[in-house]
Amino acid sequence: MPSFRELSAWISALIILGFYGSFLAGIAQHTDPDATLGALAGIVVAIIVVEIVLMVALAIFTRRGDQIADERDRLIAAKAYRNAYFIVASGIFFAIVYSLVPDLARLVEALNLPPATILAHMLVISLVSAELVNYASRILYYRSGV
Amino acid sequence: MTRCAVRNTIRRLRFDQKELTQQALADRVGVTRQTINAIEQGKYSPSLEVAFRIAAVFGRPLEEVFQFAPDAPDR
């Protein structure tokens, strides 16, 4: 049976994919900054609640919720965070370039969103992508070795 | 699949110790059962400290439990 931490990585990845995926799928509808902020806040709260419920259920089911991370868990987490860092750094880099080069706004004119909202979406996408890479990396390292 | 250059005889030593379970070995070493399994399968090279702890559980010298084989083919 996979370890508690591998299973929790699967759960976190699926939660992020489900909640943020549905948000990003309707990205073109999020034209109003207040509504976008409200939708994001709702997703964050929903993710926290669902994650707590599923992690408690997982801990009860596996009876390993109190298991302390050992050296392999810590190494896998460190490598996964390293991979995720590159995604966050890339997202921030592209956001900076987008902010400083006004001509780039023309490339996303079709979305019909205010520039500040597009910038916010770029940062959200980079954060979500980084989280997905983080958990996907953990699953990969747990399954194929580190 | 990642394979490390450190081979080990943990499976045989567990057998010699009246089929000591991975969980029992993990509990005595202070790691998870999955980590012991990953070490046995050659998917993870343990730290020197954990390697010494494993050798101590079996009462064998470190080099009898772990061997460095950089050119060994994947199993």
Short mmCIF file of C-alpha atoms in Angstrom, two decimals:
data_model
loop_
_atom_site.label_atom_id
_atom_site.label_comp_id
_atom_site.label_asym_id
_atom_site.label_seq_id
_atom_site.Cartn_x
_atom_site.Cartn_y
_atom_site.Cartn_z
CA MET A 1 0.00 0.00 0.00
CA PRO A 2 1.34 3.48 -0.82
CA SER A 3 2.53 5.59 2.10
CA PHE A 4 0.31 8.13 3.83
CA ARG A 5 2.32 10.93 2.26
CA GLU A 6 2.03 9.56 -1.28
CA LEU A 7 -1.73 9.18 -0.89
CA SER A 8 -2.00 12.71 0.54
CA ALA A 9 -0.06 14.00 -2.50
CA TRP A 10 -2.60 12.29 -4.79
CA ILE A 11 -5.49 13.87 -2.87
CA SER A 12 -3.94 17.35 -2.91
CA ALA A 13 -3.17 17.12 -6.64
CA LEU A 14 -6.71 16.02 -7.49
CA ILE A 15 -8.27 18.72 -5.28
CA ILE A 16 -6.17 21.45 -6.90
CA LEU A 17 -6.86 20.09 -10.37
CA GLY A 18 -10.60 19.94 -9.73
CA PHE A 19 -11.16 23.29 -8.02
CA TYR A 20 -8.66 25.47 -9.87
CA GLY A 21 -9.34 23.62 -13.11
CA SER A 22 -12.99 24.62 -12.98
CA PHE A 23 -11.98 28.21 -12.14
CA LEU A 24 -9.45 28.44 -14.95
CA ALA A 25 -11.81 26.80 -17.44
CA GLY A 26 -14.11 29.80 -17.03
CA ILE A 27 -11.31 32.35 -16.97
CA ALA A 28 -12.82 34.41 -19.79
CA GLN A 29 -15.94 35.03 -17.68
CA HIS A 30 -13.94 36.54 -14.82
CA THR A 31 -13.94 40.09 -16.13
CA ASP A 32 -14.93 41.85 -12.93
CA PRO A 33 -12.00 42.10 -10.45
CA ASP A 34 -14.29 41.94 -7.39
CA ALA A 35 -16.09 38.85 -8.69
CA THR A 36 -12.74 37.25 -9.57
CA LEU A 37 -11.41 37.93 -6.07
CA GLY A 38 -14.61 36.50 -4.58
CA ALA A 39 -14.38 33.37 -6.74
CA LEU A 40 -10.73 32.87 -5.80
CA ALA A 41 -11.42 33.36 -2.09
CA GLY A 42 -14.28 30.86 -2.32
CA ILE A 43 -12.03 28.30 -4.00
CA VAL A 44 -9.30 28.75 -1.38
CA VAL A 45 -11.78 28.23 1.48
CA ALA A 46 -13.37 25.23 -0.29
CA ILE A 47 -9.94 23.66 -0.89
CA ILE A 48 -8.98 24.09 2.78
CA VAL A 49 -12.24 22.50 3.99
CA VAL A 50 -12.19 19.60 1.51
CA GLU A 51 -8.49 18.96 2.12
CA ILE A 52 -8.97 18.84 5.91
CA VAL A 53 -11.91 16.44 5.60
CA LEU A 54 -10.12 14.12 3.15
CA MET A 55 -6.83 14.15 5.10
CA VAL A 56 -8.64 13.24 8.32
CA ALA A 57 -10.45 10.44 6.45
CA LEU A 58 -7.13 9.25 4.99
CA ALA A 59 -5.45 9.28 8.41
CA ILE A 60 -8.32 7.20 9.86
CA PHE A 61 -8.36 4.81 6.88
CA THR A 62 -4.59 4.22 6.79
CA ARG A 63 -4.09 4.51 10.58
CA ARG A 64 -0.83 6.26 9.75
CA GLY A 65 -1.80 9.89 10.18
CA ASP A 66 0.64 10.33 13.04
CA GLN A 67 3.55 9.00 10.96
CA ILE A 68 6.47 11.42 11.12
CA ALA A 69 8.18 12.25 7.82
CA ASP A 70 11.42 10.32 7.51
CA GLU A 71 14.54 11.26 5.53
CA ARG A 72 13.13 9.91 2.23
CA ASP A 73 9.92 11.92 2.67
CA ARG A 74 11.96 15.06 3.36
CA LEU A 75 14.24 14.47 0.34
CA ILE A 76 11.23 13.93 -1.93
CA ALA A 77 9.54 17.08 -0.59
CA ALA A 78 12.74 19.10 -1.13
CA LYS A 79 13.10 17.91 -4.73
CA ALA A 80 9.40 18.52 -5.44
CA TYR A 81 9.63 22.08 -4.06
CA ARG A 82 12.72 22.66 -6.23
CA ASN A 83 10.77 21.63 -9.33
CA ALA A 84 7.82 23.82 -8.31
CA TYR A 85 10.15 26.78 -7.75
CA PHE A 86 11.08 26.84 -11.44
CA ILE A 87 7.40 27.11 -12.37
CA VAL A 88 6.73 29.96 -9.92
CA ALA A 89 9.89 31.78 -11.01
CA SER A 90 8.91 31.40 -14.67
CA GLY A 91 5.40 32.70 -13.97
CA ILE A 92 6.71 35.72 -12.12
CA PHE A 93 9.22 36.37 -14.90
CA PHE A 94 6.47 36.32 -17.54
CA ALA A 95 4.28 38.57 -15.35
CA ILE A 96 7.11 41.09 -15.06
CA VAL A 97 7.71 41.04 -18.82
CA TYR A 98 3.95 41.41 -19.46
CA SER A 99 3.83 44.40 -17.08
CA LEU A 100 6.80 46.15 -18.66
CA VAL A 101 6.01 45.51 -22.34
CA PRO A 102 2.63 47.13 -23.19
CA ASP A 103 2.58 45.58 -26.68
CA LEU A 104 2.14 42.13 -25.12
CA ALA A 105 -1.36 43.16 -23.98
CA ARG A 106 -2.44 42.92 -27.65
CA LEU A 107 -1.70 39.20 -27.63
CA VAL A 108 -4.43 38.58 -25.05
CA GLU A 109 -6.92 41.16 -26.32
CA ALA A 110 -9.27 38.34 -27.32
CA LEU A 111 -9.87 37.54 -23.64
CA ASN A 112 -11.34 41.05 -23.21
CA LEU A 113 -10.01 41.32 -19.65
CA PRO A 114 -8.46 44.35 -17.89
CA PRO A 115 -4.62 44.20 -17.86
CA ALA A 116 -4.53 43.97 -14.05
CA THR A 117 -6.91 40.98 -14.11
CA ILE A 118 -4.78 39.26 -16.74
CA LEU A 119 -1.73 39.84 -14.55
CA ALA A 120 -3.59 38.33 -11.58
CA HIS A 121 -4.58 35.32 -13.68
CA MET A 122 -0.98 34.84 -14.82
CA LEU A 123 0.15 34.74 -11.20
CA VAL A 124 -2.68 32.41 -10.17
CA ILE A 125 -1.89 30.07 -13.07
CA SER A 126 1.79 30.01 -12.15
CA LEU A 127 0.97 29.27 -8.48
CA VAL A 128 -1.51 26.53 -9.38
CA SER A 129 0.88 25.03 -11.93
CA ALA A 130 3.65 25.07 -9.33
CA GLU A 131 1.44 23.25 -6.83
CA LEU A 132 0.54 20.65 -9.44
CA VAL A 133 4.21 20.16 -10.34
CA ASN A 134 5.00 19.90 -6.64
CA TYR A 135 2.50 17.08 -6.01
CA ALA A 136 3.11 15.37 -9.36
CA SER A 137 6.84 15.34 -8.59
CA ARG A 138 6.19 13.79 -5.19
CA ILE A 139 4.04 11.05 -6.71
CA LEU A 140 6.67 10.38 -9.38
CA TYR A 141 9.52 10.19 -6.86
CA TYR A 142 7.52 7.96 -4.53
CA ARG A 143 6.71 5.55 -7.35
CA SER A 144 9.89 5.52 -9.43
CA GLY A 145 12.49 6.25 -6.76
CA VAL A 146 14.58 9.21 -5.73
CA MET B 1 13.03 3.98 -13.05
CA THR B 2 15.71 5.38 -10.76
CA ARG B 3 18.23 2.79 -9.62
CA CYS B 4 20.97 3.59 -7.18
CA ALA B 5 24.52 2.39 -7.26
CA VAL B 6 24.23 1.04 -3.73
CA ARG B 7 23.19 -2.60 -3.56
CA ASN B 8 22.09 -4.28 -0.35
CA THR B 9 21.38 -7.66 1.20
CA ILE B 10 18.51 -6.55 3.43
CA ARG B 11 16.03 -9.03 1.97
CA ARG B 12 18.30 -11.99 2.71
CA LEU B 13 19.19 -10.66 6.15
CA ARG B 14 15.50 -10.25 6.98
CA PHE B 15 14.96 -13.86 5.91
CA ASP B 16 17.87 -14.98 8.11
CA GLN B 17 16.28 -13.13 11.04
CA LYS B 18 13.20 -15.40 10.97
CA GLU B 19 11.53 -13.36 8.22
CA LEU B 20 11.72 -10.05 10.05
CA THR B 21 9.01 -7.89 8.47
CA GLN B 22 9.72 -4.61 6.70
CA GLN B 23 7.48 -2.89 9.24
CA ALA B 24 9.39 -4.33 12.20
CA LEU B 25 12.70 -3.29 10.65
CA ALA B 26 11.30 0.16 9.85
CA ASP B 27 10.13 0.62 13.43
CA ARG B 28 13.55 -0.30 14.81
CA VAL B 29 15.39 1.94 12.34
CA GLY B 30 12.99 4.87 12.67
CA VAL B 31 11.77 5.17 9.09
CA THR B 32 8.57 4.19 7.27
CA ARG B 33 7.92 0.71 5.89
CA GLN B 34 7.81 2.22 2.41
CA THR B 35 11.34 3.60 2.85
CA ILE B 36 12.66 0.15 3.82
CA ASN B 37 10.89 -1.26 0.75
CA ALA B 38 12.40 1.46 -1.48
CA ILE B 39 15.89 0.70 -0.10
CA GLU B 40 15.42 -3.04 -0.69
CA GLN B 41 14.23 -2.41 -4.25
CA GLY B 42 17.23 -0.15 -4.97
CA LYS B 43 15.02 2.89 -5.47
CA TYR B 44 16.54 4.90 -2.65
CA SER B 45 20.03 5.18 -1.17
CA PRO B 46 19.70 5.75 2.57
CA SER B 47 21.74 8.26 4.50
CA LEU B 48 24.85 7.00 6.27
CA GLU B 49 23.01 7.21 9.60
CA VAL B 50 20.09 5.04 8.46
CA ALA B 51 22.52 2.61 6.78
CA PHE B 52 24.39 2.21 10.10
CA ARG B 53 21.08 1.77 11.95
CA ILE B 54 19.99 -0.99 9.56
CA ALA B 55 23.34 -2.76 9.89
CA ALA B 56 23.09 -2.47 13.67
CA VAL B 57 19.65 -4.12 13.69
CA PHE B 58 21.14 -7.15 11.90
CA GLY B 59 24.34 -7.02 13.97
CA ARG B 60 26.45 -7.00 10.81
CA PRO B 61 29.17 -4.66 9.55
CA LEU B 62 27.96 -1.95 7.15
CA GLU B 63 29.78 -3.37 4.12
CA GLU B 64 28.03 -6.70 4.57
CA VAL B 65 24.64 -5.01 4.31
CA PHE B 66 25.46 -2.39 1.66
CA GLN B 67 27.77 -2.65 -1.34
CA PHE B 68 28.76 0.05 -3.78
CA ALA B 69 28.32 -1.18 -7.39
CA PRO B 70 28.37 1.83 -9.73
CA ASP B 71 28.51 -0.23 -12.95
CA ALA B 72 26.00 -2.88 -11.95
CA PRO B 73 23.14 -3.31 -14.45
CA ASP B 74 19.58 -2.48 -13.42
CA ARG B 75 17.76 -5.34 -11.80
#
